[in-house]
Amino acid sequence: MKAERPLILITNDDGIGSRGIAHLTRIAVTLGDVVVVAPDSAQSGKSSAISVNTPLFINEHQPLECARMMSANGTPVDCVKLAMFAVLDRRPDLILSGINHGSNAAVNNIYSGTMGAAMEGCLLGIPSIGYSLLDHSPGADFDPLTPFIKEITAKVLAEGLPEGICLNVNFPTRCTPKGIKVVRAAKGRWTEEYATYATPHGTPFYWLTGKFHNDEPDNLETDEYWLKQQYGTIVPIRPDQTATDMIIRVRDIFSEI
Amino acid sequence: MKAERPLILITNDDGIGSRGIAHLTRIAVTLGDVVVVAPDSAQSGKSSAISVNTPLFINEHQPLECARMMSANGTPVDCVKLAMFAVLDRRPDLILSGINHGSNAAVNNIYSGTMGAAMEGCLLGIPSIGYSLLDHSPGADFDPLTPFIKEITAKVLAEGLPEGICLNVNFPTRCTPKGIKVVRAAKGRWTEEYATYATPHGTPFYWLTGKFHNDEPDNLETDEYWLKQQYGTIVPIRPDQTATDMIIRVRDIFSEI
């Protein structure tokens, strides 16, 4: 009897119609049975947001390479939760998110809807990976990533991941990555964050923009460094943000209360 | 010459009109100059979401106890970023978020807009605290928290916090906390996550609900345990989610790529 193929759930934050999720789906169908449940609209910057006060609907789309394609009017995390609750008839062996159009390296992890979905998968105890390409343009070329994504995904399908972590995988743009580095997120911050405007009636308004300032551009332990050297990067991410190493120190601060 | 009073920025995720933020503002004005920049509507479950594709407006409201009160049509993180960029004329000494109407203990930290704002402050290098009360009801009684919030806030104003962390502070409901415990987030997960409905035309839809399942109800190192014993809890939170302790192990997994 033929063994059951692994089940792979795919989502993203750019929406069901994006080229990145189609590319990822085409790779994933070579490794298992694939179901896609993705937002029906762009959800960039949604982090781990959940829809508390709105009803959620699921719509079925035309299959892609035999993968079921569904959308929901929610965030990336909503899509993972809905897939688990209302769509899948068995527990997925793997959750993939992406391929994001744009970087999720460094501090971007915390704002990323792509990584929100991957972290949700991790919280459910399912091996999960977020994939991103450092190129926002509609004409972004995902082809050079294919062998890397296939190999990373196959490895995680075969071996799983250590408990409590998922992977944030970023790829450089323009040409084939020179290789893969497992590193930590670079420390840095966004600066010059808003473009300012005025309405025709003189009311000011603001639009998020910003430049990323890397605090440690020469540090070989960081994702930003290796992405600049044309390497793909893997950062292990732990959704539980408790700073366990700081508990004793913080107890000291509040010892009198 | 009189020394400048410390500047405290306050935000939340329940919106500028909530009772929790008014209570926190009344406490904070006894410790420093206060500016409030909070969402103009409820933003529960917004995590670290940012508004990428919409213009943001700021509105001035009537002051509360001499604190400037402003709202913006964005998320809690948007409010922190906007305050820093467009409202404050000096860098705040402290950022407070809350008091949230409802728990942000355990895994809730990752979905919490209250904690999204506190983490944003931390990423900016400013000591930041999120306060929450385990009571969603409109009639929630914030009075028993006052001395605890005042003492914790004053301590952080005086001593700061270790670099790279902020605080997730939760309080039990009903009566005065027996004390404060510095602990880690309990491990657990949400289950039975959706209520299901059908429209009058037969289309199914879903509404987020769920029950929190605590994986370690008897563990004295966790926030959930002590909240049940009627203690307030402080969890040190590190926004940078890199699992640095896992880098070597993950390198082994991908050593052949």
Coordinates of C-alpha atoms in Angstrom, one line a residue, chain A residues 8-251:
Chain A
I8 CA 1.6 20.9 3.4
L9 CA -0.5 24.0 4.3
I10 CA 0.6 27.2 2.5
T11 CA -0.3 30.8 3.3
N12 CA 1.2 34.3 2.9
D13 CA 0.6 37.9 3.6
D14 CA 0.6 39.3 0.0
G15 CA -2.7 37.6 -0.8
I16 CA -3.8 34.6 -2.8
G17 CA -3.2 36.3 -6.1
S18 CA 0.5 37.1 -5.6
R19 CA 3.2 35.5 -7.7
G20 CA 5.2 34.5 -4.6
I21 CA 2.6 32.1 -3.3
A22 CA 2.1 30.6 -6.7
H23 CA 5.8 29.9 -7.0
L24 CA 5.9 28.4 -3.5
T25 CA 2.9 26.2 -4.3
R26 CA 4.6 24.9 -7.5
I27 CA 7.6 23.8 -5.5
A28 CA 5.6 22.3 -2.6
V29 CA 3.4 20.0 -4.9
T30 CA 6.6 18.1 -5.8
L31 CA 7.0 17.3 -2.1
G32 CA 3.5 16.5 -0.8
D33 CA -0.2 17.2 -1.0
V34 CA -0.8 20.9 -0.8
V35 CA -3.7 23.1 0.5
V36 CA -3.4 26.9 0.2
V37 CA -5.5 29.1 2.5
A38 CA -4.3 32.7 2.0
P39 CA -5.7 36.2 2.6
D40 CA -8.0 37.6 -0.1
S41 CA -6.1 40.9 -0.1
A42 CA -2.7 42.3 0.8
Q43 CA -1.9 41.9 4.5
S44 CA 1.6 43.2 4.7
G45 CA 2.7 44.4 8.1
K46 CA -0.1 42.5 9.9
S47 CA 2.3 40.7 12.3
S48 CA 0.4 38.1 14.4
A49 CA -2.8 40.1 14.2
I50 CA -6.1 38.2 14.6
S51 CA -9.6 39.3 13.6
V52 CA -11.6 39.5 16.8
N53 CA -14.5 41.7 15.8
T54 CA -15.3 40.6 12.2
P55 CA -16.9 37.4 10.7
L56 CA -14.6 35.4 8.5
F57 CA -15.6 33.8 5.2
I58 CA -13.7 31.3 3.1
N59 CA -13.8 31.2 -0.7
E60 CA -12.6 28.4 -3.0
H61 CA -10.6 29.3 -6.1
Q62 CA -9.4 27.4 -9.1
P63 CA -6.8 24.7 -8.1
L64 CA -3.1 25.3 -9.0
E65 CA -1.2 22.2 -10.0
C66 CA -3.8 20.1 -8.1
A67 CA -3.4 22.2 -4.9
R68 CA -6.7 23.3 -3.4
M69 CA -6.6 27.2 -3.4
M70 CA -8.7 29.0 -0.8
S71 CA -8.9 32.6 0.4
A72 CA -10.3 34.2 3.5
N73 CA -11.0 37.8 4.4
G74 CA -8.6 37.8 7.3
T75 CA -5.0 38.1 8.4
P76 CA -2.3 35.5 7.8
V77 CA -2.8 34.1 11.3
D78 CA -6.5 34.0 10.7
C79 CA -5.8 31.9 7.6
V80 CA -3.8 29.3 9.6
K81 CA -6.4 29.1 12.3
L82 CA -9.3 28.8 9.8
A83 CA -7.4 26.1 7.8
M84 CA -6.8 24.1 10.9
F85 CA -10.4 24.5 12.1
A86 CA -12.6 24.5 9.0
V87 CA -10.6 23.3 5.9
L88 CA -8.1 20.5 6.6
D89 CA -9.3 17.0 7.4
R90 CA -5.9 16.0 8.9
R91 CA -3.1 17.8 10.7
P92 CA -0.6 19.2 8.3
D93 CA 3.0 17.9 8.4
L94 CA 4.4 21.3 7.5
I95 CA 3.2 25.0 7.2
L96 CA 4.9 27.3 4.6
S97 CA 4.3 31.0 4.4
G98 CA 5.4 33.2 1.4
I99 CA 7.2 33.7 -0.8
N100 CA 7.0 37.2 0.6
H101 CA 7.6 40.1 -1.8
G102 CA 10.1 42.0 0.3
S103 CA 12.5 41.5 3.2
N104 CA 11.6 40.0 6.5
A105 CA 15.2 40.1 7.8
A106 CA 16.3 41.8 11.0
V107 CA 13.6 43.6 13.0
N108 CA 11.1 43.1 10.2
N109 CA 10.3 39.7 11.7
I110 CA 8.1 41.4 14.3
Y111 CA 5.9 43.3 11.8
S112 CA 5.7 40.5 9.2
G113 CA 2.4 38.8 8.4
T114 CA 4.4 36.1 6.6
M115 CA 6.2 35.3 9.9
G116 CA 3.0 35.8 11.9
A117 CA 1.6 32.8 10.0
A118 CA 4.8 30.8 10.5
M119 CA 4.9 31.5 14.2
E120 CA 1.2 30.5 14.5
G121 CA 2.1 27.2 12.9
C122 CA 4.9 26.8 15.4
L123 CA 2.6 27.6 18.3
L124 CA 0.4 24.7 17.0
G125 CA 3.4 22.4 17.2
I126 CA 3.8 22.1 13.4
P127 CA 7.1 22.6 11.6
S128 CA 6.8 26.0 9.9
I129 CA 8.9 28.1 7.6
G130 CA 8.5 31.7 6.3
Y131 CA 10.2 32.4 2.9
S132 CA 10.9 36.0 1.7
L133 CA 12.7 37.5 -1.3
L134 CA 14.3 41.0 -0.9
D135 CA 12.4 42.4 -3.9
H136 CA 9.1 44.2 -3.7
S137 CA 8.8 44.7 -7.5
P138 CA 6.0 43.0 -9.4
G139 CA 8.6 41.6 -11.8
A140 CA 10.7 40.0 -9.0
D141 CA 12.4 36.8 -10.2
F142 CA 11.7 33.9 -7.9
D143 CA 13.3 31.2 -10.2
P144 CA 16.8 31.3 -8.6
L145 CA 15.3 30.4 -5.2
T146 CA 13.6 27.2 -6.4
P147 CA 16.4 24.7 -5.6
F148 CA 17.1 26.3 -2.2
I149 CA 13.5 26.3 -1.1
K150 CA 13.0 22.8 -2.3
E151 CA 16.0 21.5 -0.4
I152 CA 15.2 23.4 2.9
T153 CA 11.6 22.3 2.7
A154 CA 12.4 18.7 2.0
K155 CA 14.9 18.7 4.9
V156 CA 12.3 20.0 7.4
L157 CA 9.7 17.6 6.1
A158 CA 12.1 14.7 6.7
E159 CA 13.6 15.8 10.0
G160 CA 11.2 18.3 11.6
L161 CA 12.5 21.2 13.6
P162 CA 13.5 21.5 17.3
E163 CA 10.4 22.2 19.5
G164 CA 9.3 25.8 19.9
I165 CA 11.1 27.3 16.9
C166 CA 10.2 28.1 13.3
L167 CA 12.4 29.4 10.5
N168 CA 12.6 32.9 8.9
V169 CA 14.3 32.4 5.5
N170 CA 15.3 35.4 3.4
F171 CA 16.8 35.4 -0.1
P172 CA 18.9 38.1 -1.8
T173 CA 17.6 39.5 -5.1
R174 CA 19.0 39.7 -8.6
C175 CA 20.9 36.4 -9.0
T176 CA 21.3 32.9 -7.6
P177 CA 22.2 32.9 -3.9
K178 CA 25.8 31.8 -3.3
G179 CA 24.7 29.5 -0.4
I180 CA 22.8 29.5 2.8
K181 CA 23.9 30.8 6.3
V182 CA 22.1 30.1 9.6
V183 CA 22.5 33.3 11.6
R184 CA 20.7 35.7 14.0
A185 CA 18.6 38.7 13.2
A186 CA 20.7 41.9 12.8
K187 CA 20.1 44.6 15.4
G188 CA 18.8 47.9 13.9
R189 CA 15.9 50.2 13.7
W190 CA 13.6 52.0 11.2
T191 CA 14.3 55.8 10.9
E192 CA 12.6 58.7 9.1
E193 CA 9.4 56.8 9.4
Y194 CA 6.7 59.0 7.8
A195 CA 6.1 60.9 4.6
T196 CA 4.0 64.0 5.6
Y197 CA 1.2 65.5 3.5
A198 CA -1.7 67.9 3.9
T199 CA -5.2 67.4 2.6
P200 CA -6.6 70.1 0.2
H201 CA -8.2 71.5 3.4
G202 CA -4.9 71.8 5.2
T203 CA -5.2 68.8 7.5
P204 CA -1.9 67.0 8.0
F205 CA -1.6 63.3 7.4
Y206 CA 1.2 60.7 7.5
W207 CA 2.2 57.7 5.5
L208 CA 4.5 55.0 6.8
T209 CA 7.9 54.9 5.0
G210 CA 11.3 54.7 6.6
K211 CA 14.8 53.6 6.1
F212 CA 16.3 50.6 8.0
H213 CA 19.4 51.5 9.9
N214 CA 21.6 48.4 10.6
D215 CA 23.4 48.9 13.9
E216 CA 26.0 46.2 13.1
P217 CA 26.6 46.2 9.3
D218 CA 29.9 44.3 9.6
N219 CA 28.7 41.5 12.0
L220 CA 29.1 38.0 10.4
E221 CA 26.6 36.5 12.8
T222 CA 23.7 38.5 11.3
D223 CA 21.2 38.0 8.4
E224 CA 21.7 41.5 7.0
Y225 CA 25.4 40.9 6.5
W226 CA 25.1 37.7 4.5
L227 CA 22.1 38.9 2.5
K228 CA 24.3 41.8 1.3
Q229 CA 27.0 39.1 0.3
Q230 CA 24.3 37.4 -1.8
Y231 CA 23.6 34.5 0.5
G232 CA 20.3 33.2 1.6
T233 CA 19.8 33.3 5.4
I234 CA 17.9 31.1 7.9
V235 CA 17.1 32.6 11.3
P236 CA 15.6 30.3 14.0
I237 CA 12.6 32.1 15.5
R238 CA 11.0 31.4 18.9
P239 CA 7.5 32.8 19.2
D240 CA 7.6 32.7 23.0
Q241 CA 9.1 36.1 23.8
T242 CA 9.8 35.5 27.5
A243 CA 13.3 36.7 28.2
T244 CA 13.9 33.7 30.6
D245 CA 17.6 34.8 31.1
M246 CA 16.3 38.1 32.5
I247 CA 13.9 36.8 35.1
I248 CA 16.4 36.8 38.0
R249 CA 17.6 40.3 37.1
V250 CA 14.0 41.7 36.9
R251 CA 13.2 40.0 40.2

